[in-house]
Amino acid sequence: MIPRPYRISRVHRETADTFTLELTPVQEDGTFSFAPGQFNMLYVFGVGEIPISISGDPGNPGTLVHTTRVVGTVTRAMRKLKRGDVIGVRGPFGRHWPVTEAEGNDVVIVAGGIGLAPLRPALFHILSRREKYGKVVLLYGARTPEDILYRNQLSRWRAQFDLEVYVTVDRATGGWRGSVGVVTTLIPRAPFDPLNTVAMVCGPEVMMRFSALELQKRGVGPDNIFLSMERNMKCAVGFCGHCQFGPTFLCKDGPVFPYRRVKDLLTIWEL
Amino acid sequence: METLERILAEHPFFAGLDARHIQLIVGCAANVRFDAGQFIFREGEEANEFYVIRHGKVALEIFVPGRGPVTIQTLGEGEILGWSWLIPPYHWHFNARAVELTRAIALDGRCLRVKCEDDHDLGYELLKRFAHIVEQRLQATRLQLLDVYGVHS
C-alpha cells in the first residue's frame, strides 16, 4: 500500500510534548472514512513511518486529525513540520471500538494520558448519536494539569448535560482545584450501571490492566471491556511481525481487543 | 425522611452490618459542614474522627518545605475520609482541607473505639471495611508512584 500525500492544514500544540496535525488530501479524490479506534501510518518523507491513532471526528471525513507525543525520531521530525508541508498517509488500519455494539448500553470511557486521543473519535461518534446510548461517562487521568489533552474540548464536554466528564491528575501543580489521584480511583464512584455497560479503555498498559480490574470489581463483565493495545508496528498489515502480541498481530487483529482476549497476555513479561 | 441511621445503613461502606451495629454507630455520628479552604484535620493532631463525605471535595495534603502544601489525593461524595482513628497512636498523617463546601457525617472515633472493644463483632466488621479502604489507597498510591504517563526509556 503506497502512502497518499496529505497536506498539513493546521498544527496545534496540545501540551509541552504533544501536538495535533490536521491533514487534507493533496489529490482531489475525496474523503477519508475511518472507524473510531483505527490508526494510520504517517510517513515523514526521508525520516520514517509510524502508526498514529486517528483522533478526529469520523463524521467529518474531509479532515484527518492525529494527535501524537514526541517520543522518537519520526515524531521529533513531525513536530517541526508546518502548515503546508506534505506527509504520507497509509490507512486506516485495525479494529475499531465497539461503538455500534454498545448502542442501548451505558458507555464508560477510561482514558489515561495520550490515550484520550484514540478514544476521542468514539466520543464524537457516540455524541452524534446520543439518543442511542444510556449514560455516557468519560474518566480521564493525566500526569499533571499541564498534561491534560484537549483542554478546551473537555470543558465544552463537561458543560453538556448528556455527558459526565471526570478528570483527575496524578500530581497537582499550580492552582489545580480538581481531583487528584490515579484514574482508577474514579471508577468506583462513576455513575453507570455496570450490568449494562460497555467500557472502552486506552492508556499505558499498566493503567489499562488496573482499570479493567476496577471495572470488573464494579461488575462490568470482561467481554464488555475493550482495550487498545500499543506495540511497535511497521507494516500495519500483519506481514512483518513487529507487533506480534502472543498469537495475534496488533496491527490487524487489534489495536482494540476485548479484555478477555488479552488479559492473560498482559502480565507476561516477555511480551 | 433522611435520618442518619438510614443514610449510614444505605451507604456501601456500612452495607451488610447488623441493624444493632448501625444503631451503635449512629450513636457516634453527627452532621458536619466545612467551608471551602477550611481544614478538617491537620497532620500530627489526634485522630478521633472519620468522615463519610456526602457532598463536596476534600484534599489530602502534605506540607513540603520549600513547596508548601502538596495535594496527594482528593476524596469526594460517598467516600470515607480518615482511618488513623482506628490505628494507634491515633494521629493524622496528612492535612485534610475542604476544596469546596463539603458536607459530611462525622463519626466519633473515641466513641467507636470503646464500642469496638465492647463488641468485637462490630470491631471486626469495621476493621474489615477499613482494611479494604487502606488497601485501595495503597494500590492507588503505588500506581501514582509508577508515573505511568511519563516517558520512560
Short mmCIF file of N, CA, C and O in Angstrom, two decimals, chain B residues 17-126:
data_model
loop_
_atom_site.label_atom_id
_atom_site.label_comp_id
_atom_site.label_asym_id
_atom_site.label_seq_id
_atom_site.Cartn_x
_atom_site.Cartn_y
_atom_site.Cartn_z
N LEU B 17 -24.04 -4.55 57.56
CA LEU B 17 -23.90 -4.52 59.02
C LEU B 17 -25.25 -4.81 59.68
O LEU B 17 -26.29 -4.43 59.16
N ASP B 18 -25.20 -5.47 60.83
CA ASP B 18 -26.43 -5.69 61.59
C ASP B 18 -27.07 -4.36 61.95
O ASP B 18 -26.36 -3.36 62.17
N ALA B 19 -28.39 -4.40 62.09
CA ALA B 19 -29.11 -3.18 62.48
C ALA B 19 -28.61 -2.67 63.83
O ALA B 19 -28.48 -1.46 64.05
N ARG B 20 -28.29 -3.60 64.74
CA ARG B 20 -27.84 -3.15 66.08
C ARG B 20 -26.48 -2.46 65.97
O ARG B 20 -26.19 -1.52 66.70
N HIS B 21 -25.64 -2.94 65.04
CA HIS B 21 -24.35 -2.27 64.86
C HIS B 21 -24.53 -0.89 64.23
O HIS B 21 -23.83 0.06 64.61
N ILE B 22 -25.44 -0.81 63.29
CA ILE B 22 -25.74 0.50 62.69
C ILE B 22 -26.19 1.47 63.79
O ILE B 22 -25.76 2.63 63.85
N GLN B 23 -27.03 0.96 64.68
CA GLN B 23 -27.52 1.83 65.76
C GLN B 23 -26.38 2.28 66.66
O GLN B 23 -26.31 3.44 67.08
N LEU B 24 -25.46 1.36 66.95
CA LEU B 24 -24.30 1.74 67.77
C LEU B 24 -23.48 2.82 67.08
O LEU B 24 -23.03 3.78 67.70
N ILE B 25 -23.31 2.66 65.76
CA ILE B 25 -22.51 3.63 65.01
C ILE B 25 -23.21 4.98 64.95
O ILE B 25 -22.59 6.03 65.13
N VAL B 26 -24.51 4.94 64.71
CA VAL B 26 -25.28 6.20 64.64
C VAL B 26 -25.17 6.98 65.95
O VAL B 26 -25.13 8.22 65.94
N GLY B 27 -25.02 6.25 67.03
CA GLY B 27 -24.87 6.90 68.34
C GLY B 27 -23.60 7.75 68.41
O GLY B 27 -23.45 8.58 69.31
N CYS B 28 -22.67 7.50 67.50
CA CYS B 28 -21.41 8.27 67.50
C CYS B 28 -21.36 9.23 66.32
O CYS B 28 -20.28 9.76 65.97
N ALA B 29 -22.48 9.46 65.63
CA ALA B 29 -22.45 10.21 64.37
C ALA B 29 -23.08 11.59 64.50
O ALA B 29 -23.97 11.80 65.33
N ALA B 30 -22.60 12.51 63.69
CA ALA B 30 -23.17 13.87 63.65
C ALA B 30 -22.95 14.47 62.27
O ALA B 30 -21.95 14.17 61.62
N ASN B 31 -23.88 15.30 61.85
CA ASN B 31 -23.69 16.02 60.58
C ASN B 31 -22.71 17.17 60.78
O ASN B 31 -22.76 17.87 61.79
N VAL B 32 -21.82 17.36 59.81
CA VAL B 32 -20.88 18.48 59.88
C VAL B 32 -20.78 19.12 58.50
O VAL B 32 -21.12 18.50 57.48
N ARG B 33 -20.31 20.35 58.47
CA ARG B 33 -20.05 21.02 57.19
C ARG B 33 -18.74 21.81 57.28
O ARG B 33 -18.36 22.28 58.37
N PHE B 34 -18.07 21.90 56.17
CA PHE B 34 -16.80 22.63 56.11
C PHE B 34 -16.85 23.56 54.92
O PHE B 34 -17.21 23.15 53.81
N ASP B 35 -16.46 24.80 55.16
CA ASP B 35 -16.40 25.76 54.05
C ASP B 35 -15.16 25.51 53.20
O ASP B 35 -14.19 24.90 53.68
N ALA B 36 -15.21 26.01 51.98
CA ALA B 36 -14.05 25.87 51.09
C ALA B 36 -12.82 26.46 51.77
O ALA B 36 -12.86 27.57 52.29
N GLY B 37 -11.75 25.70 51.76
CA GLY B 37 -10.49 26.16 52.35
C GLY B 37 -10.32 25.79 53.81
O GLY B 37 -9.21 25.89 54.35
N GLN B 38 -11.38 25.36 54.45
CA GLN B 38 -11.31 25.04 55.88
C GLN B 38 -10.61 23.71 56.12
O GLN B 38 -10.85 22.73 55.42
N PHE B 39 -9.73 23.70 57.13
CA PHE B 39 -9.07 22.44 57.49
C PHE B 39 -10.05 21.54 58.25
O PHE B 39 -10.77 21.99 59.14
N ILE B 40 -10.05 20.28 57.89
CA ILE B 40 -10.86 19.29 58.60
C ILE B 40 -10.01 18.64 59.68
O ILE B 40 -10.45 18.41 60.80
N PHE B 41 -8.78 18.35 59.35
CA PHE B 41 -7.80 17.96 60.37
C PHE B 41 -6.40 18.29 59.85
O PHE B 41 -6.22 18.57 58.66
N ARG B 42 -5.46 18.28 60.78
CA ARG B 42 -4.08 18.62 60.43
C ARG B 42 -3.13 17.52 60.87
O ARG B 42 -3.36 16.87 61.89
N GLU B 43 -2.07 17.36 60.09
CA GLU B 43 -1.04 16.37 60.37
C GLU B 43 -0.55 16.51 61.81
O GLU B 43 -0.28 17.61 62.28
N GLY B 44 -0.45 15.39 62.50
CA GLY B 44 0.09 15.38 63.86
C GLY B 44 -0.95 15.52 64.95
O GLY B 44 -0.72 15.10 66.08
N GLU B 45 -2.11 16.07 64.60
CA GLU B 45 -3.16 16.19 65.61
C GLU B 45 -3.74 14.80 65.93
O GLU B 45 -3.60 13.87 65.14
N GLU B 46 -4.40 14.74 67.07
CA GLU B 46 -5.05 13.47 67.44
C GLU B 46 -6.14 13.13 66.43
O GLU B 46 -6.94 14.01 66.06
N ALA B 47 -6.18 11.87 66.06
CA ALA B 47 -7.20 11.43 65.09
C ALA B 47 -8.34 10.77 65.84
O ALA B 47 -8.21 9.63 66.29
N ASN B 48 -9.41 11.49 65.99
CA ASN B 48 -10.52 10.97 66.77
C ASN B 48 -11.83 10.95 66.00
O ASN B 48 -12.90 10.85 66.60
N GLU B 49 -11.75 11.08 64.69
CA GLU B 49 -12.98 11.00 63.89
C GLU B 49 -12.66 10.33 62.56
O GLU B 49 -11.53 10.22 62.15
N PHE B 50 -13.71 9.92 61.90
CA PHE B 50 -13.63 9.72 60.46
C PHE B 50 -14.91 10.27 59.87
O PHE B 50 -15.87 10.58 60.59
N TYR B 51 -14.90 10.44 58.53
CA TYR B 51 -16.00 11.17 57.89
C TYR B 51 -16.54 10.40 56.69
O TYR B 51 -15.79 9.82 55.91
N VAL B 52 -17.84 10.42 56.56
CA VAL B 52 -18.49 9.94 55.34
C VAL B 52 -18.86 11.19 54.56
O VAL B 52 -19.71 11.97 54.99
N ILE B 53 -18.18 11.40 53.44
CA ILE B 53 -18.42 12.64 52.68
C ILE B 53 -19.74 12.50 51.93
O ILE B 53 -19.95 11.55 51.18
N ARG B 54 -20.61 13.43 52.15
CA ARG B 54 -21.93 13.40 51.49
C ARG B 54 -21.97 14.29 50.27
O ARG B 54 -22.71 14.04 49.33
N HIS B 55 -21.17 15.34 50.30
CA HIS B 55 -21.21 16.31 49.22
C HIS B 55 -19.93 17.14 49.30
O HIS B 55 -19.51 17.50 50.39
N GLY B 56 -19.32 17.45 48.16
CA GLY B 56 -18.15 18.31 48.17
C GLY B 56 -16.87 17.55 47.83
O GLY B 56 -16.91 16.44 47.30
N LYS B 57 -15.77 18.18 48.13
CA LYS B 57 -14.47 17.58 47.79
C LYS B 57 -13.45 17.96 48.85
O LYS B 57 -13.39 19.11 49.29
N VAL B 58 -12.65 16.97 49.23
CA VAL B 58 -11.64 17.18 50.27
C VAL B 58 -10.27 16.82 49.71
O VAL B 58 -10.11 15.77 49.07
N ALA B 59 -9.29 17.67 49.95
CA ALA B 59 -7.93 17.38 49.51
C ALA B 59 -7.10 16.89 50.70
O ALA B 59 -7.13 17.49 51.77
N LEU B 60 -6.41 15.78 50.49
CA LEU B 60 -5.43 15.33 51.48
C LEU B 60 -4.10 15.95 51.08
O LEU B 60 -3.66 15.78 49.94
N GLU B 61 -3.51 16.66 52.01
CA GLU B 61 -2.29 17.40 51.68
C GLU B 61 -1.16 17.02 52.62
O GLU B 61 -1.40 16.62 53.76
N ILE B 62 0.04 17.20 52.11
CA ILE B 62 1.21 17.08 52.98
C ILE B 62 2.05 18.33 52.77
O ILE B 62 2.16 18.83 51.65
N PHE B 63 2.57 18.85 53.86
CA PHE B 63 3.37 20.07 53.74
C PHE B 63 4.81 19.70 53.38
O PHE B 63 5.45 18.92 54.08
N VAL B 64 5.29 20.26 52.28
CA VAL B 64 6.66 20.00 51.84
C VAL B 64 7.44 21.31 51.96
O VAL B 64 7.11 22.28 51.29
N PRO B 65 8.47 21.32 52.81
CA PRO B 65 9.24 22.56 52.97
C PRO B 65 9.76 23.05 51.62
O PRO B 65 10.26 22.27 50.81
N GLY B 66 9.58 24.33 51.37
CA GLY B 66 10.03 24.91 50.11
C GLY B 66 8.98 24.85 49.02
O GLY B 66 9.08 25.56 48.02
N ARG B 67 7.99 23.95 49.16
CA ARG B 67 6.95 23.84 48.14
C ARG B 67 5.57 24.16 48.69
O ARG B 67 4.63 24.35 47.94
N GLY B 68 5.47 24.13 50.01
CA GLY B 68 4.17 24.40 50.61
C GLY B 68 3.31 23.15 50.62
O GLY B 68 3.82 22.03 50.49
N PRO B 69 1.99 23.31 50.77
CA PRO B 69 1.12 22.13 50.82
C PRO B 69 0.98 21.48 49.44
O PRO B 69 0.76 22.17 48.46
N VAL B 70 1.15 20.18 49.38
CA VAL B 70 1.02 19.44 48.13
C VAL B 70 -0.14 18.47 48.29
O VAL B 70 -0.19 17.68 49.24
N THR B 71 -1.08 18.54 47.34
CA THR B 71 -2.24 17.62 47.41
C THR B 71 -1.81 16.26 46.87
O THR B 71 -1.28 16.16 45.76
N ILE B 72 -2.05 15.23 47.64
CA ILE B 72 -1.68 13.89 47.18
C ILE B 72 -2.90 13.09 46.74
O ILE B 72 -2.77 12.11 46.03
N GLN B 73 -4.06 13.51 47.16
CA GLN B 73 -5.28 12.80 46.77
C GLN B 73 -6.48 13.69 47.09
O GLN B 73 -6.42 14.50 48.01
N THR B 74 -7.53 13.52 46.31
CA THR B 74 -8.78 14.18 46.68
C THR B 74 -9.85 13.12 46.88
O THR B 74 -9.83 12.07 46.24
N LEU B 75 -10.77 13.40 47.76
CA LEU B 75 -11.89 12.49 48.04
C LEU B 75 -13.18 13.24 47.82
O LEU B 75 -13.26 14.44 48.08
N GLY B 76 -14.17 12.52 47.34
CA GLY B 76 -15.44 13.18 47.04
C GLY B 76 -16.63 12.44 47.60
O GLY B 76 -16.49 11.57 48.49
N GLU B 77 -17.76 12.78 47.05
CA GLU B 77 -19.05 12.26 47.52
C GLU B 77 -19.04 10.73 47.67
O GLU B 77 -18.61 10.02 46.77
N GLY B 78 -19.49 10.28 48.80
CA GLY B 78 -19.61 8.84 49.04
C GLY B 78 -18.36 8.21 49.62
O GLY B 78 -18.39 7.06 50.05
N GLU B 79 -17.26 8.95 49.63
CA GLU B 79 -16.01 8.34 50.08
C GLU B 79 -15.78 8.54 51.58
O GLU B 79 -16.38 9.41 52.21
N ILE B 80 -14.90 7.71 52.09
CA ILE B 80 -14.59 7.74 53.52
C ILE B 80 -13.28 8.50 53.71
O ILE B 80 -12.29 8.21 53.04
N LEU B 81 -13.30 9.43 54.63
CA LEU B 81 -12.11 10.23 54.92
C LEU B 81 -11.60 9.86 56.31
O LEU B 81 -12.32 10.01 57.30
N GLY B 82 -10.36 9.36 56.35
CA GLY B 82 -9.71 9.15 57.64
C GLY B 82 -9.79 7.73 58.18
O GLY B 82 -10.88 7.19 58.33
N TRP B 83 -8.62 7.13 58.40
CA TRP B 83 -8.61 5.82 59.07
C TRP B 83 -7.64 5.82 60.25
O TRP B 83 -7.53 4.82 60.96
N SER B 84 -6.99 6.95 60.51
CA SER B 84 -6.00 6.99 61.59
C SER B 84 -6.64 6.86 62.98
O SER B 84 -5.95 6.52 63.94
N TRP B 85 -7.94 7.11 63.07
CA TRP B 85 -8.64 6.98 64.35
C TRP B 85 -8.63 5.53 64.84
O TRP B 85 -8.83 5.26 66.03
N LEU B 86 -8.38 4.59 63.92
CA LEU B 86 -8.52 3.18 64.25
C LEU B 86 -7.18 2.54 64.62
O LEU B 86 -7.14 1.45 65.16
N ILE B 87 -6.10 3.21 64.29
CA ILE B 87 -4.79 2.59 64.44
C ILE B 87 -3.91 3.45 65.34
O ILE B 87 -3.67 4.63 65.05
N PRO B 88 -3.43 2.87 66.45
CA PRO B 88 -2.58 3.66 67.36
C PRO B 88 -1.35 4.19 66.62
O PRO B 88 -0.89 3.53 65.68
N PRO B 89 -0.84 5.33 66.95
CA PRO B 89 -1.18 6.15 68.13
C PRO B 89 -2.29 7.17 67.87
O PRO B 89 -2.38 8.17 68.57
N TYR B 90 -3.13 6.94 66.86
CA TYR B 90 -4.29 7.80 66.58
C TYR B 90 -3.90 9.25 66.31
O TYR B 90 -4.37 10.18 66.95
N HIS B 91 -2.99 9.39 65.35
CA HIS B 91 -2.60 10.74 64.91
C HIS B 91 -2.80 10.83 63.40
O HIS B 91 -2.53 9.87 62.68
N TRP B 92 -3.20 12.01 62.94
CA TRP B 92 -3.35 12.20 61.49
C TRP B 92 -1.99 12.26 60.82
O TRP B 92 -1.07 12.85 61.34
N HIS B 93 -1.91 11.64 59.65
CA HIS B 93 -0.65 11.65 58.89
C HIS B 93 -0.61 12.77 57.86
O HIS B 93 0.45 13.09 57.34
N PHE B 94 -1.76 13.30 57.51
CA PHE B 94 -1.83 14.35 56.48
C PHE B 94 -2.78 15.44 56.95
O PHE B 94 -3.51 15.27 57.92
N ASN B 95 -2.77 16.54 56.21
CA ASN B 95 -3.81 17.55 56.41
C ASN B 95 -4.98 17.20 55.51
O ASN B 95 -4.78 16.71 54.39
N ALA B 96 -6.18 17.48 55.97
CA ALA B 96 -7.36 17.36 55.11
C ALA B 96 -8.02 18.73 55.06
O ALA B 96 -8.28 19.34 56.10
N ARG B 97 -8.26 19.19 53.82
CA ARG B 97 -8.83 20.52 53.67
C ARG B 97 -9.97 20.46 52.67
O ARG B 97 -9.85 19.83 51.62
N ALA B 98 -11.07 21.10 53.01
CA ALA B 98 -12.20 21.15 52.07
C ALA B 98 -11.82 22.02 50.87
O ALA B 98 -11.40 23.16 51.05
N VAL B 99 -11.94 21.46 49.67
CA VAL B 99 -11.65 22.23 48.46
C VAL B 99 -12.84 23.11 48.13
O VAL B 99 -12.71 24.21 47.60
N GLU B 100 -14.02 22.61 48.43
CA GLU B 100 -15.26 23.36 48.21
C GLU B 100 -16.16 23.08 49.40
O GLU B 100 -15.79 22.28 50.28
N LEU B 101 -17.30 23.73 49.44
CA LEU B 101 -18.23 23.47 50.55
C LEU B 101 -18.47 21.96 50.63
O LEU B 101 -18.85 21.32 49.64
N THR B 102 -18.23 21.41 51.80
CA THR B 102 -18.31 19.95 51.96
C THR B 102 -19.22 19.62 53.14
O THR B 102 -19.09 20.19 54.22
N ARG B 103 -20.14 18.71 52.89
CA ARG B 103 -20.99 18.21 53.96
C ARG B 103 -20.63 16.76 54.20
O ARG B 103 -20.40 16.02 53.25
N ALA B 104 -20.62 16.39 55.46
CA ALA B 104 -20.21 15.03 55.79
C ALA B 104 -20.90 14.57 57.06
O ALA B 104 -21.50 15.36 57.78
N ILE B 105 -20.80 13.28 57.28
CA ILE B 105 -21.20 12.74 58.58
C ILE B 105 -19.91 12.42 59.33
O ILE B 105 -19.06 11.70 58.80
N ALA B 106 -19.76 13.00 60.49
CA ALA B 106 -18.57 12.75 61.30
C ALA B 106 -18.87 11.62 62.27
O ALA B 106 -19.92 11.62 62.92
N LEU B 107 -17.98 10.67 62.35
CA LEU B 107 -18.12 9.57 63.30
C LEU B 107 -17.06 9.73 64.37
O LEU B 107 -15.87 9.85 64.05
N ASP B 108 -17.50 9.74 65.60
CA ASP B 108 -16.59 9.95 66.72
C ASP B 108 -15.76 8.68 66.94
O ASP B 108 -16.29 7.65 67.38
N GLY B 109 -14.48 8.77 66.68
CA GLY B 109 -13.61 7.60 66.77
C GLY B 109 -13.42 7.10 68.19
O GLY B 109 -13.33 5.90 68.43
N ARG B 110 -13.33 8.03 69.15
CA ARG B 110 -13.15 7.60 70.55
C ARG B 110 -14.35 6.79 71.00
O ARG B 110 -14.23 5.74 71.61
N CYS B 111 -15.51 7.30 70.67
CA CYS B 111 -16.77 6.62 70.99
C CYS B 111 -16.78 5.23 70.33
O CYS B 111 -17.09 4.22 70.97
N LEU B 112 -16.37 5.19 69.05
CA LEU B 112 -16.41 3.91 68.32
C LEU B 112 -15.37 2.93 68.85
O LEU B 112 -15.61 1.72 68.90
N ARG B 113 -14.21 3.44 69.23
CA ARG B 113 -13.16 2.54 69.74
C ARG B 113 -13.66 1.82 70.98
O ARG B 113 -13.44 0.62 71.15
N VAL B 114 -14.34 2.53 71.85
CA VAL B 114 -14.90 1.90 73.06
C VAL B 114 -15.92 0.84 72.67
O VAL B 114 -15.90 -0.29 73.19
N LYS B 115 -16.77 1.17 71.72
CA LYS B 115 -17.80 0.22 71.32
C LYS B 115 -17.20 -1.01 70.64
O LYS B 115 -17.70 -2.13 70.80
N CYS B 116 -16.11 -0.79 69.89
CA CYS B 116 -15.45 -1.92 69.24
C CYS B 116 -14.80 -2.84 70.27
O CYS B 116 -14.78 -4.07 70.11
N GLU B 117 -14.25 -2.26 71.35
CA GLU B 117 -13.67 -3.09 72.41
C GLU B 117 -14.76 -3.88 73.12
O GLU B 117 -14.56 -5.04 73.48
N ASP B 118 -15.92 -3.24 73.31
CA ASP B 118 -17.03 -3.92 74.00
C ASP B 118 -17.66 -4.99 73.12
O ASP B 118 -18.19 -5.99 73.62
N ASP B 119 -17.65 -4.76 71.83
CA ASP B 119 -18.33 -5.67 70.90
C ASP B 119 -17.36 -6.00 69.77
O ASP B 119 -17.25 -5.25 68.80
N HIS B 120 -16.65 -7.10 69.91
CA HIS B 120 -15.62 -7.43 68.92
C HIS B 120 -16.19 -7.74 67.54
O HIS B 120 -15.48 -7.62 66.54
N ASP B 121 -17.44 -8.16 67.49
CA ASP B 121 -18.06 -8.38 66.17
C ASP B 121 -18.11 -7.05 65.40
O ASP B 121 -17.79 -6.99 64.21
N LEU B 122 -18.50 -5.99 66.11
CA LEU B 122 -18.52 -4.67 65.48
C LEU B 122 -17.10 -4.26 65.09
O LEU B 122 -16.87 -3.77 63.98
N GLY B 123 -16.16 -4.49 66.01
CA GLY B 123 -14.78 -4.12 65.74
C GLY B 123 -14.23 -4.83 64.51
O GLY B 123 -13.58 -4.22 63.65
N TYR B 124 -14.55 -6.13 64.40
CA TYR B 124 -14.05 -6.90 63.26
C TYR B 124 -14.67 -6.40 61.96
O TYR B 124 -13.99 -6.25 60.94
N GLU B 125 -15.97 -6.12 62.00
CA GLU B 125 -16.64 -5.62 60.79
C GLU B 125 -16.04 -4.29 60.33
O GLU B 125 -15.79 -4.08 59.16
N LEU B 126 -15.80 -3.41 61.29
CA LEU B 126 -15.22 -2.10 60.91
C LEU B 126 -13.79 -2.28 60.41
O LEU B 126 -13.39 -1.64 59.43
#
